Coordinates of C-alpha atoms in Angstrom, one line a residue:
X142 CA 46.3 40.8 8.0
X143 CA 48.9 42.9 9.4
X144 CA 48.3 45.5 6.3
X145 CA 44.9 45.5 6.9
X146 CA 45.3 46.6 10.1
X147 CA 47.5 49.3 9.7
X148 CA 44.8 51.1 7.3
X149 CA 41.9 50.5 9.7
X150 CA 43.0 54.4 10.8
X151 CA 44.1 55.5 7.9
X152 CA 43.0 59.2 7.5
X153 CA 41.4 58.3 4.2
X154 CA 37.8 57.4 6.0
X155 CA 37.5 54.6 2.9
X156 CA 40.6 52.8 3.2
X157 CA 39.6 52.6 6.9
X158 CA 36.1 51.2 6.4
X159 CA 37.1 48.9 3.4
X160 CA 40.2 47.4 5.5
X161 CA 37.6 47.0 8.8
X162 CA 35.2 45.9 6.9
X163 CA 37.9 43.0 5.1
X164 CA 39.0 42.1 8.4
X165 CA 35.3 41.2 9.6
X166 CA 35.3 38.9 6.8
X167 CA 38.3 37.4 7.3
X168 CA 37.1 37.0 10.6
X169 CA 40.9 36.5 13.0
X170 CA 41.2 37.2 16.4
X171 CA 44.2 38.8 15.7
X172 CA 42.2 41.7 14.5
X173 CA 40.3 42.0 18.0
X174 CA 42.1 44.2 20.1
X175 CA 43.0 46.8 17.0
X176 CA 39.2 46.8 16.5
X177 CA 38.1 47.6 19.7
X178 CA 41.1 50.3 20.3
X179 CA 39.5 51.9 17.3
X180 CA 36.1 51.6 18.4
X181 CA 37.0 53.3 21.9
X182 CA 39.0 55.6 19.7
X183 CA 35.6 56.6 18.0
X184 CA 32.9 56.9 20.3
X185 CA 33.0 60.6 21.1
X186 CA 33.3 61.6 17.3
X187 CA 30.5 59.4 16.6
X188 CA 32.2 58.3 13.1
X189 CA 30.4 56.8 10.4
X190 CA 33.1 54.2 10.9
X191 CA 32.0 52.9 14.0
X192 CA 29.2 50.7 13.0
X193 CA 31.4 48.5 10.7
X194 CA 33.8 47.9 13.4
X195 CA 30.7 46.8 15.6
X196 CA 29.8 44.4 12.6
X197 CA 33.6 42.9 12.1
X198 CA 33.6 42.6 16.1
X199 CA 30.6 40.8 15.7
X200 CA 31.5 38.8 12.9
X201 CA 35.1 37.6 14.5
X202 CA 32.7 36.5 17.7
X203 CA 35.8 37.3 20.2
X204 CA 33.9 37.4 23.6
X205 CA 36.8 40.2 24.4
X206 CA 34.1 42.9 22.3
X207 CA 31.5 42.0 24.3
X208 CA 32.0 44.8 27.0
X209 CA 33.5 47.4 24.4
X210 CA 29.9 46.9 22.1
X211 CA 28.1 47.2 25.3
X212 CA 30.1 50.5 26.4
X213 CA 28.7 51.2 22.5
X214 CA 24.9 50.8 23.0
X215 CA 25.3 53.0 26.5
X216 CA 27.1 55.8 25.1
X217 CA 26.7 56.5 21.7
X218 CA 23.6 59.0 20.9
X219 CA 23.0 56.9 17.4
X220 CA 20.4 54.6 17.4
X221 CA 21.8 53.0 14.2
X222 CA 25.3 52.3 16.0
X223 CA 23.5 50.6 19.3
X224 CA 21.4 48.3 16.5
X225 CA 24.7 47.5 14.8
X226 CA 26.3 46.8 18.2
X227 CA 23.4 44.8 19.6
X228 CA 23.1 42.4 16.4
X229 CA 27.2 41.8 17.0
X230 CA 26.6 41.1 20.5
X231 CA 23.5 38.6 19.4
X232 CA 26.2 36.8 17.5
X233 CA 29.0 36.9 20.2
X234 CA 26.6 35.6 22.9
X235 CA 27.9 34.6 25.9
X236 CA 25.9 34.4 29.8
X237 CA 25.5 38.4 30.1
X238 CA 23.3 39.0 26.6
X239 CA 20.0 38.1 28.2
X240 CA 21.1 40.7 30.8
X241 CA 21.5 43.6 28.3
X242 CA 18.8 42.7 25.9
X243 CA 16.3 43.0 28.8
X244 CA 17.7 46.8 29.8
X245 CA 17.6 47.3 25.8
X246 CA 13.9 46.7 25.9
X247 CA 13.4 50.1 27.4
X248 CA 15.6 51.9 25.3
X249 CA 14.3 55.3 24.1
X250 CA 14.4 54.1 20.0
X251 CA 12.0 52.0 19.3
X252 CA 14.4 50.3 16.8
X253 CA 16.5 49.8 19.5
X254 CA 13.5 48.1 21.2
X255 CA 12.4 46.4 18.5
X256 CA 16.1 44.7 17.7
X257 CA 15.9 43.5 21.6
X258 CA 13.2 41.8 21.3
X259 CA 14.0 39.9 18.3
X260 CA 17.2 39.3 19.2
X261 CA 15.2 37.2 22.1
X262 CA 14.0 35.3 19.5
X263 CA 17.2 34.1 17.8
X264 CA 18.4 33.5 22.0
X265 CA 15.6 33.1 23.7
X266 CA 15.9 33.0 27.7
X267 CA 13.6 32.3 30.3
X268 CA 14.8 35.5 32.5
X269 CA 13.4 38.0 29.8
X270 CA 9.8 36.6 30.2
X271 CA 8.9 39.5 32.8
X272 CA 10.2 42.0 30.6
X273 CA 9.0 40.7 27.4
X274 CA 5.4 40.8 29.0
X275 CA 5.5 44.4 29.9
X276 CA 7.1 45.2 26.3
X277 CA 3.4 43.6 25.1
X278 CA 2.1 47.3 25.9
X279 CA 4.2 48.9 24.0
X280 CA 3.8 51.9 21.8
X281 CA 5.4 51.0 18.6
X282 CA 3.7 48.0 16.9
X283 CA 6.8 46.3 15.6
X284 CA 8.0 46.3 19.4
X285 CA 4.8 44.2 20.7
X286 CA 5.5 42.1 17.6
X287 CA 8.4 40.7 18.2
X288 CA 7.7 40.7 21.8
X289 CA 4.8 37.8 20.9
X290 CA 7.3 35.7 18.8
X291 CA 10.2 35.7 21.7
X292 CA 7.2 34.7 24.3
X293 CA 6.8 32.1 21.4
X294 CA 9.8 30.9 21.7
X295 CA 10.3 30.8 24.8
X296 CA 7.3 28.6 25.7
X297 CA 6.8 30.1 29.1
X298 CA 3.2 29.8 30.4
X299 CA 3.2 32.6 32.6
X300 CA 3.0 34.7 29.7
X301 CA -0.8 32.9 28.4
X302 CA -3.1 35.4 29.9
X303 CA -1.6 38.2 28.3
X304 CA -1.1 36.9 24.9
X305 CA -4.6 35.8 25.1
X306 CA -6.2 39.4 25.5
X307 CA -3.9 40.2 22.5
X308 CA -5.7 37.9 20.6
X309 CA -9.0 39.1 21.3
X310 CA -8.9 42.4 22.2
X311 CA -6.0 44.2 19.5
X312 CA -6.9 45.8 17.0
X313 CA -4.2 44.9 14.9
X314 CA -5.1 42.2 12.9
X315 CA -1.1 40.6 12.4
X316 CA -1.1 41.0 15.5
X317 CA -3.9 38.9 16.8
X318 CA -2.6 36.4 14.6
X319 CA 0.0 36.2 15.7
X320 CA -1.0 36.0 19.3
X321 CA -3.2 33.5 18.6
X322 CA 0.0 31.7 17.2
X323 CA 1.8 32.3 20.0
X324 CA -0.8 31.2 22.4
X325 CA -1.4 27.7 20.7
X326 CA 2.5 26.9 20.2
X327 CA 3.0 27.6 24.4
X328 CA -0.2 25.3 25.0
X329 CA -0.1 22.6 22.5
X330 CA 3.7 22.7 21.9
X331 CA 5.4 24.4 25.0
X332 CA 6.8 27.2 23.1
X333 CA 7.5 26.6 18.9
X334 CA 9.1 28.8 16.5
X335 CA 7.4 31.9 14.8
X336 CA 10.7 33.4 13.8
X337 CA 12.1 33.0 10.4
X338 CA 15.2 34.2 9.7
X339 CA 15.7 36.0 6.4
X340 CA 17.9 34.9 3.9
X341 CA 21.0 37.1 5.0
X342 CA 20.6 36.4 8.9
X343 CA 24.4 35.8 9.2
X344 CA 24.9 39.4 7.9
X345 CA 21.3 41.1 10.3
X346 CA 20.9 43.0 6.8
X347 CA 24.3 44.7 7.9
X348 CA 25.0 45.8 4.0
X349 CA 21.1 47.0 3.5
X350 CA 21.0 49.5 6.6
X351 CA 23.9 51.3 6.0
X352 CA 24.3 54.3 3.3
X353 CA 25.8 52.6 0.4
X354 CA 26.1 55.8 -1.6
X355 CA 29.3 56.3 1.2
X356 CA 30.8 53.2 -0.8
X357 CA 30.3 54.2 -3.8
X358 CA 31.8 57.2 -3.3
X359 CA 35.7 56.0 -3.9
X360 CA 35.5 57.3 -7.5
X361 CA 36.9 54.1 -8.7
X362 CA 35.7 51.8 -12.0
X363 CA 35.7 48.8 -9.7
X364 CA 32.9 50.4 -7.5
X365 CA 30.5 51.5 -9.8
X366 CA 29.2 47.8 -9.2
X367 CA 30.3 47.7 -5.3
X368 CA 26.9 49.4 -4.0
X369 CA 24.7 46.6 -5.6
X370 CA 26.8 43.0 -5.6
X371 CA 26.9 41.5 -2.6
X372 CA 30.0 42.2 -0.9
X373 CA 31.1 38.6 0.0
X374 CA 32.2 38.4 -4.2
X375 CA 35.2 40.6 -3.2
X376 CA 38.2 38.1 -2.9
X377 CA 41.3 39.1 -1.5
X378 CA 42.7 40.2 -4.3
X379 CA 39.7 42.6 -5.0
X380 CA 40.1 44.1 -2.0
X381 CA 44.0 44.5 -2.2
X382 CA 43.2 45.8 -5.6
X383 CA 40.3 48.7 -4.3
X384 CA 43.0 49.6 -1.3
X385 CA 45.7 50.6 -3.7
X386 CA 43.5 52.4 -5.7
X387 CA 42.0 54.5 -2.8
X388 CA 45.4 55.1 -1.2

């Protein structure tokens, strides 16, 4: 641990990334407050590093990131970043999330939307109802999407009128299926799952959005497989091993 942390500055920008990325997995509170000092550290040179130490944050689930990741999604200009930090703050949780996934729904980046609004299907809440309804009209297709399957999930009638003119009036056939869905689950059901999870929910695709071609980068034989296994194969050892090699 403590070596870990020492590198998670180190001016090689791979050590850094490797050791943040290492200490996410190990997932210690220890780690917490070094994390978010380099986050803070970050934010106005809007580093490539900064999404993986909104991903270890995430990972560790210390309620003590919550208010750095949120400083993260107001001030950073990347779109990519607030996803990261929203998906960490998904997994954090705690009695303010509803709060900031609402505002998130009007977020300029639609992929920023979009993440909002699913995220209110892995938490749904009752107090984004209002706000999901209005994110119904939407520009961006994938935003009313997911906007259909948190109203879904949260089971809240108030929200039957509108996802029946979806379903007979969009012209997008997914979805008016999936309104249709929506509004039979609230009726029959009071609300039932449309959200499946994929396979690698624990990591929100984490490993798939970022540039892997940044990894592969360390010029070392161990890597030449490190862009395409999944990263959880790396043991201690293998980490230690790529660290040393880098430095």
């Amino acid at each position: 641990m403590p070596y870990l942390i020492k590198n998670i500055d180190d001016e090689n920008s791979n050590v850094a990334i490797l050791s943040v990325w290492a200490l996410g997995k190990i997932q210690d509170r220890r780690a917490t407050d070094p994390l978010i000092e380099l986050l803070e550290n970050q934010l106005d040179d809007n580093a490539d590093i900064i999404p993986f130490i909104a991903w270890a944050l995430g990972e560790i689930e210390d309620e003590r990131a919550f208010k750095p990741l949120v400083d993260l999604i107001e001030e950073s200009p990347d779109p990519g970043h607030k996803e990261t930090a929203l998906k960490a703050l998904v997994k954090i949780g705690g009695f303010e999330l509803t709060g900031v996934l609402i505002k998130l729904l009007g977020d300029r980046d639609e992929n920023v939307r979009a993440a909002s609004a699913q995220a209110l299907c892995v938490k749904p809440d009752r107090k984004a109802v209002d706000a999901l309804i209005k994110t119904l009209s939407d520009s961006h297709r994938a935003v009313r999407i997911h906007a259909i399957m948190a109203l879904s999930e949260i089971g809240s009638r108030d929200a039957l009128k509108h996802l029946r003119k979806i379903a007979e009036n969009s012209k997008d056939l997914d979805e008016r299926e999936k309104a249709r869905t929506a509004v039979m689950n609230i009726e029959k059901f009071g609300g039932k799952s449309m959200y499946h999870p994929p396979v690698n929910e624990s990591e929100y695709s984490f490993i798939e959005s970022l540039d892997i071609e940044k990894i592969e980068d360390y010029n070392i034989e161990d890597c030449m497989e490190f862009g395409t296994m999944p990263m959880d194969v790396l043991s201690k050892k293998d980490i230690d091993e790529l660290l040393q090699q880098l430095k």
